[in-house]
Coordinates of C-alpha atoms in Angstrom, one line a residue:
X9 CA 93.3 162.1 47.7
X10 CA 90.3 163.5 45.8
X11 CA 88.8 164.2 49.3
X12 CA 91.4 166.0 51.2
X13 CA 90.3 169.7 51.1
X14 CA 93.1 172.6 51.0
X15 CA 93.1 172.7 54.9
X16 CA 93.2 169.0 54.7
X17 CA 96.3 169.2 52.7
X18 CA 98.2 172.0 55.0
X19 CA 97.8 169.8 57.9
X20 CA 99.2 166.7 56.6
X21 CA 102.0 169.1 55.1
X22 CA 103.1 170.1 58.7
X23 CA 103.0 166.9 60.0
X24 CA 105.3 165.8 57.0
X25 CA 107.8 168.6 57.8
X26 CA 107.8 168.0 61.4
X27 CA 106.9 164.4 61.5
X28 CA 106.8 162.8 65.3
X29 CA 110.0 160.4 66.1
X30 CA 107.8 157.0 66.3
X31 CA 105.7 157.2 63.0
X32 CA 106.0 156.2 59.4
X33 CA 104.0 157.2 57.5
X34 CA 102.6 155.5 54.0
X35 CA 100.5 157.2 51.9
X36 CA 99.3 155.2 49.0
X37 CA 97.5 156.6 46.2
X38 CA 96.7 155.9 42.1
X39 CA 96.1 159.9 42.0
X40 CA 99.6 160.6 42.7
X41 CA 99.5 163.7 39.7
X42 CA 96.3 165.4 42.4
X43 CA 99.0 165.8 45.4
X44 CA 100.6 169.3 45.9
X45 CA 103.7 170.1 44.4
X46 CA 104.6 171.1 48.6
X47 CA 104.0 167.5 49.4
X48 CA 105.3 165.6 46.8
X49 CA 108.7 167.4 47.4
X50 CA 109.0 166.4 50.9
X51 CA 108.2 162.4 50.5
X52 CA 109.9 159.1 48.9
X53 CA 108.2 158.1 45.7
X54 CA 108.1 154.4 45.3
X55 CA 106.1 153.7 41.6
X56 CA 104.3 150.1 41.7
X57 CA 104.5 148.1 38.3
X58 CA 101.3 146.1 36.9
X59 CA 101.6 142.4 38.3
X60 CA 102.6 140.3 35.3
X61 CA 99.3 137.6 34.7
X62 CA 101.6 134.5 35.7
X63 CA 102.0 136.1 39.0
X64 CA 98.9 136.8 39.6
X65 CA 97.1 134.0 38.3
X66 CA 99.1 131.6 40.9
X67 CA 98.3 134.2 43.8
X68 CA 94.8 133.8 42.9
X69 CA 94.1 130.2 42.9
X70 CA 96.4 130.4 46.3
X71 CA 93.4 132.6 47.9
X72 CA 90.9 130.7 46.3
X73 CA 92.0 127.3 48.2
X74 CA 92.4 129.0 51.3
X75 CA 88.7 130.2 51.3
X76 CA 88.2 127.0 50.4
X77 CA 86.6 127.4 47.1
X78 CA 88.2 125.6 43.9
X79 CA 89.0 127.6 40.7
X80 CA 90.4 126.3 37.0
X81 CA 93.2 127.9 36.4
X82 CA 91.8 129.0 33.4
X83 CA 89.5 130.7 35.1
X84 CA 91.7 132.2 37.6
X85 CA 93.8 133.4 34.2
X86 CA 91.4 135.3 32.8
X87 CA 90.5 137.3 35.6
X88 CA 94.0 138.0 35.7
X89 CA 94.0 139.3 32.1
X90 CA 90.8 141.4 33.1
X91 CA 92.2 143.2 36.3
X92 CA 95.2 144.8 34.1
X93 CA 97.5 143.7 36.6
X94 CA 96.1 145.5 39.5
X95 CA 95.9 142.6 42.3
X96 CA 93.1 145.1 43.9
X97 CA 90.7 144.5 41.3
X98 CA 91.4 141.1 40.7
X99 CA 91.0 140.0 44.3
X100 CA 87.5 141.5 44.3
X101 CA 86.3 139.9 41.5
X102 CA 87.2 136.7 42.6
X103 CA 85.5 137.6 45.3
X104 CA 82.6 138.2 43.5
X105 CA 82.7 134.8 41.6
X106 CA 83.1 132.8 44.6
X107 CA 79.8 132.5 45.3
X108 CA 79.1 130.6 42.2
X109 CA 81.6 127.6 43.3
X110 CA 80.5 124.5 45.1
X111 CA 82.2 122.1 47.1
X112 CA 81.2 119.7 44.2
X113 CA 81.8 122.4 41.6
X114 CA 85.2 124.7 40.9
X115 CA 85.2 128.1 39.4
X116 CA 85.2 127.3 35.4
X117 CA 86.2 129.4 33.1
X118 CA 83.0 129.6 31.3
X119 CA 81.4 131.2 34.5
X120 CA 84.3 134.2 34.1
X121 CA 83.5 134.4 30.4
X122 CA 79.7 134.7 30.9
X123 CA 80.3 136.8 34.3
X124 CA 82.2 139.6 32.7
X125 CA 80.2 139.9 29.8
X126 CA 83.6 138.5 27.8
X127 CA 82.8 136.7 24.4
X128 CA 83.9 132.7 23.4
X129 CA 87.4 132.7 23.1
X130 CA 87.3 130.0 20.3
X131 CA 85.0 131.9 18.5
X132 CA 87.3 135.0 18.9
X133 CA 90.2 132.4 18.2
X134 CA 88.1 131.5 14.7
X135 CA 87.9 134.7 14.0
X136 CA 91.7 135.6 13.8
X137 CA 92.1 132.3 11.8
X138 CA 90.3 133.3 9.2
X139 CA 92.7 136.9 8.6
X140 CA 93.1 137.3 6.2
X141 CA 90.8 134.7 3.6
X142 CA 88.6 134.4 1.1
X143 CA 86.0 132.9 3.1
X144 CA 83.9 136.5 3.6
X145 CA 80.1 134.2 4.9
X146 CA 82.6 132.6 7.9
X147 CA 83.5 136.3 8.7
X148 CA 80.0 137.2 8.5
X149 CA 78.4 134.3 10.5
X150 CA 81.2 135.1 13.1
X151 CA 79.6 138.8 14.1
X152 CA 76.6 137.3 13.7
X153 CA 77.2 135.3 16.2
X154 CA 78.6 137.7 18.7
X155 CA 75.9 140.6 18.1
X156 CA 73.3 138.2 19.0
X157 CA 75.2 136.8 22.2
X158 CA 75.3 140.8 23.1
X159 CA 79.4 141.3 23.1
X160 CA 80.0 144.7 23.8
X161 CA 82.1 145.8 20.9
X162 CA 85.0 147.4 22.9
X163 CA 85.2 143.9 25.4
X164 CA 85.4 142.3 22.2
X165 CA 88.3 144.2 20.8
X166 CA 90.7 144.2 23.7
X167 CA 89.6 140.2 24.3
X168 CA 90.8 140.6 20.2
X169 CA 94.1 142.0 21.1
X170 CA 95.0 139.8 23.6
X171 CA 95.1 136.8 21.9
X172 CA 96.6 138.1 18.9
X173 CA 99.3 139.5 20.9
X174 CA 99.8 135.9 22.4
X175 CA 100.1 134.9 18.4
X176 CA 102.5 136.9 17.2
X177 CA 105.5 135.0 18.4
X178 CA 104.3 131.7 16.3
X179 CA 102.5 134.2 13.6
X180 CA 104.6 137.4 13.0
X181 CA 101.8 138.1 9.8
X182 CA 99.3 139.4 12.6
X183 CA 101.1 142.8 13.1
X184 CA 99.4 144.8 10.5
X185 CA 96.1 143.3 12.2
X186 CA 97.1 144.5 15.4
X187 CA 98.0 148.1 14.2
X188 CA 94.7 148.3 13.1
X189 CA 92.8 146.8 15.8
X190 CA 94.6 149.6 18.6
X191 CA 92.8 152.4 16.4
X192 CA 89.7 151.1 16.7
X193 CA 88.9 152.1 20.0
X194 CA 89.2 155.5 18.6
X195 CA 86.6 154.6 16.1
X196 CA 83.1 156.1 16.5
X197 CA 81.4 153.3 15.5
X198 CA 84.2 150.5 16.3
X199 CA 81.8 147.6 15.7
X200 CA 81.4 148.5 12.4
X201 CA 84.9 149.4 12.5
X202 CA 86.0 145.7 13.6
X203 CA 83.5 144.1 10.5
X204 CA 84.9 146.5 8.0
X205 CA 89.0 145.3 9.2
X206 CA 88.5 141.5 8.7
X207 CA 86.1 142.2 5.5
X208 CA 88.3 144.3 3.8
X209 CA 91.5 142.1 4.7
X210 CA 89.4 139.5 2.6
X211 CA 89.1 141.5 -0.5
X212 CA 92.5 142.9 0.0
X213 CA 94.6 141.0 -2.8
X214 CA 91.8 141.6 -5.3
X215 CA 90.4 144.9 -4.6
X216 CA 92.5 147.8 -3.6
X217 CA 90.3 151.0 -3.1
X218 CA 93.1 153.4 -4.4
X219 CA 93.3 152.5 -7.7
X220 CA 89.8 152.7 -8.7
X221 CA 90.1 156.7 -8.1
X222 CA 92.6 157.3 -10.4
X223 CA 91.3 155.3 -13.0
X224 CA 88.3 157.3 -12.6
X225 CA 89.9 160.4 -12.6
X226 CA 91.7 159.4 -15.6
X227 CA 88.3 158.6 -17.3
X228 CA 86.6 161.8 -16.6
X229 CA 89.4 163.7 -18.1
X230 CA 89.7 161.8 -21.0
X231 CA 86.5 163.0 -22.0
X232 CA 87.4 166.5 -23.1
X233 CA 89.9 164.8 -25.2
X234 CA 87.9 162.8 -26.5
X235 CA 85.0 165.2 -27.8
X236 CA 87.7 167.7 -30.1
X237 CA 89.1 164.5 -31.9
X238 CA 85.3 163.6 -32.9
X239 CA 84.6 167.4 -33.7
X240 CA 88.1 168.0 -35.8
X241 CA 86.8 165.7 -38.7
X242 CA 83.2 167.1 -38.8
X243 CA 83.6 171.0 -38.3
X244 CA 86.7 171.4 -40.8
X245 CA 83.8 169.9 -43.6
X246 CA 81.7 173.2 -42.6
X247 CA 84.0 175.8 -43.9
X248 CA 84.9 174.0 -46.4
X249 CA 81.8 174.1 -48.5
X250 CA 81.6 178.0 -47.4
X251 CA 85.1 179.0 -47.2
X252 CA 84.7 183.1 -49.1
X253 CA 81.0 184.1 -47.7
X254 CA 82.4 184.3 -43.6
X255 CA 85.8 183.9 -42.3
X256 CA 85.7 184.3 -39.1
X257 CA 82.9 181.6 -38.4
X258 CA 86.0 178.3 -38.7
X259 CA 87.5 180.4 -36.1
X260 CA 84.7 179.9 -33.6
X261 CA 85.2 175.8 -33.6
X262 CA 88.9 176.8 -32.6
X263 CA 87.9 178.8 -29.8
X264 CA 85.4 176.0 -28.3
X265 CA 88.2 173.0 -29.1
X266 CA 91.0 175.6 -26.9
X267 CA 88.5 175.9 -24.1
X268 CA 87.5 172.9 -23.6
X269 CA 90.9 170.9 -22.8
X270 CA 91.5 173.6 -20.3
X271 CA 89.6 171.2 -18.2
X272 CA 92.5 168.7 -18.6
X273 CA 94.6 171.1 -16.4
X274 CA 92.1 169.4 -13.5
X275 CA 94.4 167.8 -11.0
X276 CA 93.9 163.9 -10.7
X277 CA 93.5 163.7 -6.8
X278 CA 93.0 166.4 -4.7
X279 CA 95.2 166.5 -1.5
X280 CA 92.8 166.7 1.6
X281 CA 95.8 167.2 4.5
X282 CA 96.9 170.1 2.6
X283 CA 93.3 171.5 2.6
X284 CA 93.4 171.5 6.1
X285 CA 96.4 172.4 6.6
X286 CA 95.9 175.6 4.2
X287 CA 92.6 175.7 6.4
X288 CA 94.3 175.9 9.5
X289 CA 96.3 179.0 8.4
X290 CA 93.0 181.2 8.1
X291 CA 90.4 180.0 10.5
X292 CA 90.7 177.2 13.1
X293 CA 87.2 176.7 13.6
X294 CA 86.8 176.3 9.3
X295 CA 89.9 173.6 9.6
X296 CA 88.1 171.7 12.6
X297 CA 84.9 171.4 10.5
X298 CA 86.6 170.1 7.3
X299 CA 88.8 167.5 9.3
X300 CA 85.2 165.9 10.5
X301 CA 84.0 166.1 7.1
X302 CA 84.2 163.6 4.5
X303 CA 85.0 164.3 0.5
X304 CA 84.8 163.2 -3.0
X305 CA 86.3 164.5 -6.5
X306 CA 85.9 163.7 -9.7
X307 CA 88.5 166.1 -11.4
X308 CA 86.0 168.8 -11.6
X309 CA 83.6 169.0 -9.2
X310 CA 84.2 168.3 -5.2
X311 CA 81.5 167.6 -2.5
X312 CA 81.8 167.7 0.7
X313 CA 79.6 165.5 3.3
X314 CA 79.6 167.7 6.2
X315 CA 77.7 164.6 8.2
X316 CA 74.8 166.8 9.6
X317 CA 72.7 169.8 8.6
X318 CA 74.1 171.7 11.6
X319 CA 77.5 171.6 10.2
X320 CA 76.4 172.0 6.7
X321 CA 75.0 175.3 7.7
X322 CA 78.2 176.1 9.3
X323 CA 79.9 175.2 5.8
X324 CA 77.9 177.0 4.1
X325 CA 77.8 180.4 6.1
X326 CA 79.1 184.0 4.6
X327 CA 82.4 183.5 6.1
X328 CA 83.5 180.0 5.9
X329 CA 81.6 179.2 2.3
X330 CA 83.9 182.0 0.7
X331 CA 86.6 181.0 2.6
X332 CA 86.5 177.0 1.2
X333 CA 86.2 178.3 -2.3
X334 CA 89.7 180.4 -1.8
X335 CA 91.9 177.6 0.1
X336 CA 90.2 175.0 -2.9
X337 CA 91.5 177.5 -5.5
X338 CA 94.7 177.6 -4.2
X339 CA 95.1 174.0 -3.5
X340 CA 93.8 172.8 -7.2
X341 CA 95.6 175.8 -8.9
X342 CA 92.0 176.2 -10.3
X343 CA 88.4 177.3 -9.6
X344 CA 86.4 174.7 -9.1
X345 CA 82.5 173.6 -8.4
X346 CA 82.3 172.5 -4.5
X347 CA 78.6 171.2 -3.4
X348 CA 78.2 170.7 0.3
X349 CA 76.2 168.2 1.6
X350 CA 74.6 167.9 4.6
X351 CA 75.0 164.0 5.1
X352 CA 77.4 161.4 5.8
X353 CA 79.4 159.8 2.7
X354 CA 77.9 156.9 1.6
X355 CA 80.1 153.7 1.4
X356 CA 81.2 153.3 -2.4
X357 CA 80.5 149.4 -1.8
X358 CA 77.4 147.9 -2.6
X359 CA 78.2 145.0 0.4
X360 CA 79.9 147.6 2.8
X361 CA 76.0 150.0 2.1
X362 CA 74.2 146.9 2.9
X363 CA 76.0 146.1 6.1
X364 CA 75.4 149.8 7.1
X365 CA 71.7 149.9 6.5
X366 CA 71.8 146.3 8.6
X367 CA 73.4 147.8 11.8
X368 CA 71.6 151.4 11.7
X369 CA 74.5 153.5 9.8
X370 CA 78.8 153.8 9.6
X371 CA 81.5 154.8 7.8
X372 CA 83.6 153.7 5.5
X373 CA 87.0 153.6 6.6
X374 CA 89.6 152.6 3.6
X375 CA 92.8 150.5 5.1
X376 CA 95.6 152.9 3.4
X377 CA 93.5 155.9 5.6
X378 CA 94.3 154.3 8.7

């Protein structure tokens, strides 16, 4: 369809509206949604569904023993799986394969596996066994294992979700694993993605990422509080001594103790989709740089990793930086100090940073942000 030209198009348009007596006429295409409106108006649309695997795993080993080449069914399976149920691709990969049978030696399924660049299905198999556990050097040994056979990160993944959706009749626990394995794909950097699902899922019932920030936050405004109850006892014992020479010094300590618990007014956690969205309501382009960016408070302060220098400097420009400071203000109810940074936020882990040093960079990705 790609190919027909305009004139291309008119022609077969006439011929549809005027069609001769003695021909029928089948046009079939994948690019359906590139046909003219003209055309599509004037034909029968009959929509093919994917071939279910069964189906197409029989039919397979059916033209396999009529060439007269042997195939495992296992084998003749996963080529199945691979062609998406389209019986056009799948037919031409078995064609491909055939010439690694022998009249003395069927189609395995090890020569698929190694053929399509697909990764060992026990290992794979292993791997979902161990979600979630305790046993983080089996996890570890696993990737190992497939970054030195060279799996392609995405194969591995949808080889992933395939198995695990054959599991989740006998093992309904695997859904939360599944809803995080479709983001992935998504991911940037999905197999650092992948390492981070099955290591976190490990630490999971002792470690939740949450709960340290608040504590945190909680610490860091405690301080203030903290400082006036250790000054109360020491500056009353000033004027006390010299309470007729100056009366307005006491007064000063009372100032400094009302100032400083202002800082207490600091909100806890600062809420990054209402950032953006407050973002969105006075520049677009400002919103699409901070939705990219990465973030950490500490009740008082906020940086931003804008990931790069280029989009630091964007960050940091006459219009945007002014800009940041005024959605921020409104957000927190409060001024506060915001440092941009012109690098990618470094994992708060000390495993998850040496895993990221190991495989050339990542991110961090916490569960409940998924």
């Amino acid at each position: 369809v790609h190919m027909l030209s305009k004139s291309a198009f008119n022609a077969l348009l006439k011929t549809l509206e005027e069609p001769p007596e003695h021909v029928v006429f089948i046009l079939a295409t994948t690019d359906a949604d590139k046909l003219p409106a003209t055309i599509l108006s004037r034909v029968q649309q009959f929509f093919f569904r994917p071939i279910p695997t069964e189906i197409m795993t029989r039919q397979l080993m059916n033209i396999a023993k009529k060439e007269g080449f042997a195939i495992e069914e296992d084998a003749a399976r996963l080529i199945a799986e691979r062609s998406h149920g389209g019986f056009r691709d799948g037919i031409s990969t078995l064609d491909q394969l055939s010439i690694l049978a022998t009249p003395d030696q069927p189609l395995t399924a090890n020569m698929v596996t190694e053929y399509l660049g697909l990764s060992d299905a026990t290992m794979l198999g292993n791997l979902l066994d161990s979600y979630p556990s305790d046993d983080n050097e089996k996890v570890l040994n696993i990737f190992q294992e497939l970054e030195n056979s060279g799996a392609n990160s995405v194969v591995v993944l949808h080889q992933l979700l395939s198995i695990a959706r054959n599991r989740l009749r006998k093992n309904p626990n695997l859904v939360g694993l599944v809803q995080q394995l479709i983001e992935v794909d998504r991911h940037p950097h999905p197999d650092l993605k992948l390492l981070t699902i099955f290591m976190n899922s490990n630490s999971q019932p002792t470690e939740k990422p949450i709960a340290p920030k608040k504590n945190i936050a909680q610490a860091t405004t405690q301080k203030p509080t903290e400082k006036p109850t250790s000054i109360k006892p020491a500056e009353p014992a000033k004027p006390t001594e010299k309470p007729i020479e100056k009366e307005g010094k006491p007064a000063e300590p009372a100032k400094k103790l009302a100032a400083k618990p202002k800082k207490t007014d600091a909100p806890l956690e600062l809420n990054w989709e209402k950032v953006i969205e407050r973002a969105k309501e006075k520049s677009l382009g400002l919103a699409s740089l901070l939705q990219k960016s990465q973030w950490s408070f500490d009740g008082e302060k906020l940086t931003i990793y804008a990931g790069s220098a280029f989009y630091k400097k964007k960050l940091d420009d006459a219009k945007n930086k002014p800009l940041i400071s005024e959605i921020i203000s409104e957000e927190a109810a409060m001024d506060l100090e915001i440092d941009i940074i012109g690098e990618k936020k470094p994992p708060e882990d000390e495993k998850l940073a040496e895993i990221a040093e190991l495989m050339g960079g990542g991110e961090e990705v916490k569960l409940e942000d998924i």
